[in-house]
CSV table of C-alpha atoms in Angstrom, one decimal:
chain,number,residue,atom,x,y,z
D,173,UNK,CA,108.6,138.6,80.7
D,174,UNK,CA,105.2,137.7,80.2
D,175,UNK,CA,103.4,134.7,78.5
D,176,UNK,CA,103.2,135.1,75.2
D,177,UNK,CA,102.2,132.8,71.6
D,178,UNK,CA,103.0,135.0,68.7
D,179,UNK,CA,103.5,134.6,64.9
D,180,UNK,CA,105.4,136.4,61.9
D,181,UNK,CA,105.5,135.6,58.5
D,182,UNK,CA,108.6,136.6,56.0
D,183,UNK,CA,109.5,134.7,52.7
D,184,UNK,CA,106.5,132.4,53.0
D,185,UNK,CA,107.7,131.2,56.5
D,186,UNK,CA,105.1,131.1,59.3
D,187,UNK,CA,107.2,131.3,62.6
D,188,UNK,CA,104.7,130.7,65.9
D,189,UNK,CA,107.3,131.7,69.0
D,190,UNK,CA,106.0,131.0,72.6
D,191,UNK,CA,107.2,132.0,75.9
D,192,UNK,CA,106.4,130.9,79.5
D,193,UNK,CA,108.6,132.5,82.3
D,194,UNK,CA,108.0,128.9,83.7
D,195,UNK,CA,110.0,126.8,81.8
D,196,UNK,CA,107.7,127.4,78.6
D,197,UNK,CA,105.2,125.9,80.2
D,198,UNK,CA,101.6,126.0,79.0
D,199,UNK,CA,98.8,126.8,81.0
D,200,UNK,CA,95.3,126.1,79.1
D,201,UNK,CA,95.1,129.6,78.0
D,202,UNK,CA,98.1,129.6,75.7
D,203,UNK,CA,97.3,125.7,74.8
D,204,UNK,CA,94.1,127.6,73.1
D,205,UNK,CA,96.0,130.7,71.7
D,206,UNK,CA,98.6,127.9,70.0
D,207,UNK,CA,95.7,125.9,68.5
D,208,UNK,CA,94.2,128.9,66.9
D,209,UNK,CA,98.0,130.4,65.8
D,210,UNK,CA,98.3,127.5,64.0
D,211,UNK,CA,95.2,127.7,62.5
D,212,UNK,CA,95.8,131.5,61.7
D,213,UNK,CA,98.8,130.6,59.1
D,214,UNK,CA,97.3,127.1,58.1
D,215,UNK,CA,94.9,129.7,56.3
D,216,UNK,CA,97.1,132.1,55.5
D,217,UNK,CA,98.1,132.4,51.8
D,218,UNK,CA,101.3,133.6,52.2
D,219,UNK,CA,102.3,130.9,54.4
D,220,UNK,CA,103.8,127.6,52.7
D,221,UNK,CA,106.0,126.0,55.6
D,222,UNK,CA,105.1,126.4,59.5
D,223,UNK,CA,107.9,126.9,62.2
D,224,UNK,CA,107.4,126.3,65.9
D,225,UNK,CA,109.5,127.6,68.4
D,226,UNK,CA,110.1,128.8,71.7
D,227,UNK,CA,112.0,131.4,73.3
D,228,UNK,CA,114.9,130.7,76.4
D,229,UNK,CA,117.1,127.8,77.1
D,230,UNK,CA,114.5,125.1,77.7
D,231,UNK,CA,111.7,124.3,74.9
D,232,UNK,CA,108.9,123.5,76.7
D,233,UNK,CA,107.9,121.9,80.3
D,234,UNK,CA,105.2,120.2,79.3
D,235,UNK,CA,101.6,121.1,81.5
D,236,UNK,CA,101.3,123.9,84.1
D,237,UNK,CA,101.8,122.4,87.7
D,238,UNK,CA,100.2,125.7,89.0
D,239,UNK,CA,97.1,124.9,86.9
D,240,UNK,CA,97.0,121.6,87.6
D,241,UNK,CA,97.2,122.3,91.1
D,242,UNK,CA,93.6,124.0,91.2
D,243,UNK,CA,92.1,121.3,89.2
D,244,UNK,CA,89.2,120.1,91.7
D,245,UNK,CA,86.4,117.7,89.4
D,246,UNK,CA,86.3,115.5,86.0
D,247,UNK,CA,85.1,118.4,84.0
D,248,UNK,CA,87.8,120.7,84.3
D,249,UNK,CA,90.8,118.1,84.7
D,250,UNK,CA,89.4,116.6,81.2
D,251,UNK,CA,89.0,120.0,79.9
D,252,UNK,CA,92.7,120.8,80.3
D,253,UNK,CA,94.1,117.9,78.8
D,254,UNK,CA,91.9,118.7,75.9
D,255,UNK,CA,94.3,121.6,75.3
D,256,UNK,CA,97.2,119.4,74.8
D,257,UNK,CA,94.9,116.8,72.3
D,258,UNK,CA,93.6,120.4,70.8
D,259,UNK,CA,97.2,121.3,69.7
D,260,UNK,CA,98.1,118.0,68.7
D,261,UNK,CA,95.0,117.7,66.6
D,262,UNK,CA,95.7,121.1,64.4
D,263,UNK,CA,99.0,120.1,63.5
D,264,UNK,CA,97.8,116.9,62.8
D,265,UNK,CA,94.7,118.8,61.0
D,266,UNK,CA,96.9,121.3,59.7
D,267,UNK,CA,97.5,121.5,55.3
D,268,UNK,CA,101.0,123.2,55.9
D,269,UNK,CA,104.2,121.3,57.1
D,270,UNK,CA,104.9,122.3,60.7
D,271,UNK,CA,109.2,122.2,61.4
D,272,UNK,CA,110.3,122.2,64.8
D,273,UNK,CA,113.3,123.9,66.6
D,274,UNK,CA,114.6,122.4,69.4
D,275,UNK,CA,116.9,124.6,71.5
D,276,UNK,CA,117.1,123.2,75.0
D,277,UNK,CA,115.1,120.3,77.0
D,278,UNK,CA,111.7,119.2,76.8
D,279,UNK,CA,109.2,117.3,79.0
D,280,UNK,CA,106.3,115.8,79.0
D,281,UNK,CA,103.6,117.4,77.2
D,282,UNK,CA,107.0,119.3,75.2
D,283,UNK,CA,107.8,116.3,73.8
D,284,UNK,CA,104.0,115.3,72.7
D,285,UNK,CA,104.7,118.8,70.5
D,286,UNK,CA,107.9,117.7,69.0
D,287,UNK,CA,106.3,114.5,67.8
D,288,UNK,CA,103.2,116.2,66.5
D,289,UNK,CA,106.2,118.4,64.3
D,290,UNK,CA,106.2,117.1,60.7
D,291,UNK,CA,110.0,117.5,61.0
D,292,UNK,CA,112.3,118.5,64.3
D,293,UNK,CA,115.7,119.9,64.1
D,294,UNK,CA,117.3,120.1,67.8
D,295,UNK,CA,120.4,120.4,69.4
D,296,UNK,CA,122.1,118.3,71.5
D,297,UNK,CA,121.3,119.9,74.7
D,298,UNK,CA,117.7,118.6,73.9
D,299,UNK,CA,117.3,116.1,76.1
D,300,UNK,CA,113.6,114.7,76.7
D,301,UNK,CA,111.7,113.2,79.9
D,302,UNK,CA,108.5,111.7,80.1
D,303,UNK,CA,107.7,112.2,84.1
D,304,UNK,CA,104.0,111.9,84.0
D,305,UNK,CA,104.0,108.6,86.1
D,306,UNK,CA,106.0,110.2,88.7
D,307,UNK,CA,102.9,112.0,89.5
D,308,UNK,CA,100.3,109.7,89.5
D,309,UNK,CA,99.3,110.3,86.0
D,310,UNK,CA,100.3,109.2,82.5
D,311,UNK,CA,101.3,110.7,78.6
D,312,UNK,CA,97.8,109.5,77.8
D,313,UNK,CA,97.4,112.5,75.6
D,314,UNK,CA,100.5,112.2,73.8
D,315,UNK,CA,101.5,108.7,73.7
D,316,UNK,CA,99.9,108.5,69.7
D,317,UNK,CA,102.0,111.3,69.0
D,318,UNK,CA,104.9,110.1,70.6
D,319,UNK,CA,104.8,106.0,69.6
D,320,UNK,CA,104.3,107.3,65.7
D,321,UNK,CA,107.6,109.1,65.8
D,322,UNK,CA,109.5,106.8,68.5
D,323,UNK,CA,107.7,103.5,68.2
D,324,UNK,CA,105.9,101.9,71.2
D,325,UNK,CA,109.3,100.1,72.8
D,326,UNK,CA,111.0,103.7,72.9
D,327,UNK,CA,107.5,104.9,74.0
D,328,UNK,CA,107.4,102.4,76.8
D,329,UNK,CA,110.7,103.1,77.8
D,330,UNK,CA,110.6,106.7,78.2
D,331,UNK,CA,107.7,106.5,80.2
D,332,UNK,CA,108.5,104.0,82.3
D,333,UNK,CA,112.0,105.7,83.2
D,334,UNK,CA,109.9,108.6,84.1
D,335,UNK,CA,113.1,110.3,86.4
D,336,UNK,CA,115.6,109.8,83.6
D,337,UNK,CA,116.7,112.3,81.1
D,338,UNK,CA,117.1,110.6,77.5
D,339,UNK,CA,119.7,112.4,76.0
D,340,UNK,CA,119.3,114.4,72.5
D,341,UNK,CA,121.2,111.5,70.8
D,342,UNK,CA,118.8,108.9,72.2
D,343,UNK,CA,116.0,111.2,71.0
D,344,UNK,CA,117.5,111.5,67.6
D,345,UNK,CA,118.7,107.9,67.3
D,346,UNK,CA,114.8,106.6,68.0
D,347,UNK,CA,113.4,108.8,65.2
D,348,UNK,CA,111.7,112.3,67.4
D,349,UNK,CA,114.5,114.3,65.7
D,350,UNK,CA,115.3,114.0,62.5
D,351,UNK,CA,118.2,116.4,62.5
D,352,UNK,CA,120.5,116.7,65.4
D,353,UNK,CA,123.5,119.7,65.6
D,354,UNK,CA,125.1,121.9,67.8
D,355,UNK,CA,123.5,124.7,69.4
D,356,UNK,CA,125.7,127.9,67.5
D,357,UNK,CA,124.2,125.9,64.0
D,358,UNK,CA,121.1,125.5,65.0
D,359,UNK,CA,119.7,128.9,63.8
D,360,UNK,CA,121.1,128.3,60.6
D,361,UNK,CA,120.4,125.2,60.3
D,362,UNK,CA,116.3,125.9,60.8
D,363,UNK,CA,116.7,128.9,58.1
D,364,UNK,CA,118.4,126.7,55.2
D,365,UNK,CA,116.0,123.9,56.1
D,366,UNK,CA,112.5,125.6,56.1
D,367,UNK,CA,113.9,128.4,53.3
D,368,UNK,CA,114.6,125.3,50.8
D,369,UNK,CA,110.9,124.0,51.8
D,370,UNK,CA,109.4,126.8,51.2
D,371,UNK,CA,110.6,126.9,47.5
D,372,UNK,CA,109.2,123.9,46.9
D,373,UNK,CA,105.1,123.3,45.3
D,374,UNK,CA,102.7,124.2,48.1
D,375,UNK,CA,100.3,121.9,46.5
D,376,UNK,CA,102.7,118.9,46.5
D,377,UNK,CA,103.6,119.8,49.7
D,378,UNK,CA,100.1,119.6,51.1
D,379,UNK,CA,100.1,116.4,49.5
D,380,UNK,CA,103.0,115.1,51.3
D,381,UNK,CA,101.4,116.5,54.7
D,382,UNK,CA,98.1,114.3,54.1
D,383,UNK,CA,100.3,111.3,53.4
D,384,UNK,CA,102.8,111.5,56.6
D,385,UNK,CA,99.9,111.6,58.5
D,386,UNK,CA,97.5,108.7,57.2
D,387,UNK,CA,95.8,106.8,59.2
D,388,UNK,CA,95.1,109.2,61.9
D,389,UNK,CA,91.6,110.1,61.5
D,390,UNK,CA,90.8,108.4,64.7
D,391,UNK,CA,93.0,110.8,66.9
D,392,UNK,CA,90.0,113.2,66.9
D,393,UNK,CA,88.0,110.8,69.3
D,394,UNK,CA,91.0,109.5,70.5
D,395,UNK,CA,92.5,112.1,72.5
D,396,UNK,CA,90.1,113.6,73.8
D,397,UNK,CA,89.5,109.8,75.7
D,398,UNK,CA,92.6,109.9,76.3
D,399,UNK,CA,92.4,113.4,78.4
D,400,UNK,CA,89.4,112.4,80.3
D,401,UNK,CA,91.8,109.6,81.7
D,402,UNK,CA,94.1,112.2,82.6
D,403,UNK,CA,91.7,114.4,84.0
D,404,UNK,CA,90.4,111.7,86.3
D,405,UNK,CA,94.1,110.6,87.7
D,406,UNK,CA,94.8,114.1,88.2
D,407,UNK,CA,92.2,114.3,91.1
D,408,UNK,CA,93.8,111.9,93.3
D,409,UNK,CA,95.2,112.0,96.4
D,410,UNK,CA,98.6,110.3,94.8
D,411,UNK,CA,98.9,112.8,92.1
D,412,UNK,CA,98.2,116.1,94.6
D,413,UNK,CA,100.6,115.2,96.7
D,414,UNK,CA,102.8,114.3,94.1
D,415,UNK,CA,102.2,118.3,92.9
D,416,UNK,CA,102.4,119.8,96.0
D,417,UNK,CA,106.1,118.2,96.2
D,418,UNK,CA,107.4,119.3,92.9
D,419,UNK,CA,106.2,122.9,93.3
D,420,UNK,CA,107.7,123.0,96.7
């Protein structure tokens, strides 16, 4: 199968499903077609709750190694983590809740999308890894994201143990998911969930959306430092190398 982003609406529920064939990966390409999804049903009239999901066992692996491979200057190293601070910033941005489904593990940037999630139902095969470190780099990006759902001791632990899987449970005990079941419930559990929000007013619901998320104006600025930090780590010789070994 090919990479895809793609979104469907029925009964006033927005679904956005992407694929990777690696790992759900996202290369900066779908990082843009994601941004605009979202903003596709944030305007959409018939839309009242978002779902994001992904397709296979694992949710998503966080940034393309491939991509980051062939990143050579400042410019476009900053301009690819600016596809993660993008997507984080039009959820944030966004007037519609945004649910998450969690079917399998997630990493990295993966788990900066679960965060930016207004709500995340998962199941307990979704364990989480922050690994950036192990490459020279960091969850610059997504560490806002992240420390609002976890708080900054979880944050500093998950980073920090950058080769350990946290399991579901720990992920769901420190606040990233706020429903935890096991994987045959999980589809049902998503549809009684977002079918009950979407009965609810849009209006107070948009309300609610500006009020979970006060406080954050600053991300807008904030990220995008944030991803010229990455982009300047990813150049070195520590982090290529680093690269180079995982791919292998």
């Amino acid at each position: 199968m090919t990479a895809f982003v793609k979104q469907e609406v029925k009964n006033n529920i927005g679904y956005i499903t992407f694929f990777h064939p690696a790992g759900n990966s996202f290369p900066s390409a779908q990082l843009k077609e994601l941004v605009k999804t979202i903003q596709d049903l944030d305007a959409n009239e018939n839309v009242i709750i978002i779902v994001l999901q992904s397709e296979g066992t694992t949710f998503c692996a966080g940034a393309s190694f491939d991509e980051l491979l062939q990143i050579d200057n400042l410019t476009d190293g900053k301009q690819f983590f600016t596809g993660f601070a993008n997507v984080i910033n039009a959820m944030r941005n966004c007037s519609k809740l945004i649910v998450g489904k969690v079917q399998g593990k997630a990493v990295g940037g993966g788990v900066g999308i679960i965060a930016a999630c207004d709500y995340a139902i998962a199941t307990t095969k979704a364990d989480i890894k922050l690994s950036e470190l192990t490459i020279g780099i960091g969850p610059f990006v997504i560490e806002p994201a992240v420390s609002r759902k976890i708080g900054h001791t979880a944050m500093g632990e998950l980073t920090l143990s950058g080769n350990e899987w946290k399991s579901a449970t720990w992920a769901f005990e420190k606040g990233l998911f706020a429903k935890l079941v096991q994987p045959e419930d999980l589809d049902s559990e998503l549809e009684k969930f977002a079918s009950q929000l979407a009965t609810y007013n849009p209006e107070a619901l948009t309300e609610m959306k500006q009020v979970l998320w006060q406080n954050t104006a600053h991300w807008s600025p904030l990220l995008y430092e944030r991803a010229e930090i990455s982009g300047k780590l990813v150049l070195s010789a520590f982090t290529k190398k680093a690269l180079e070994g995982f791919k292998k």
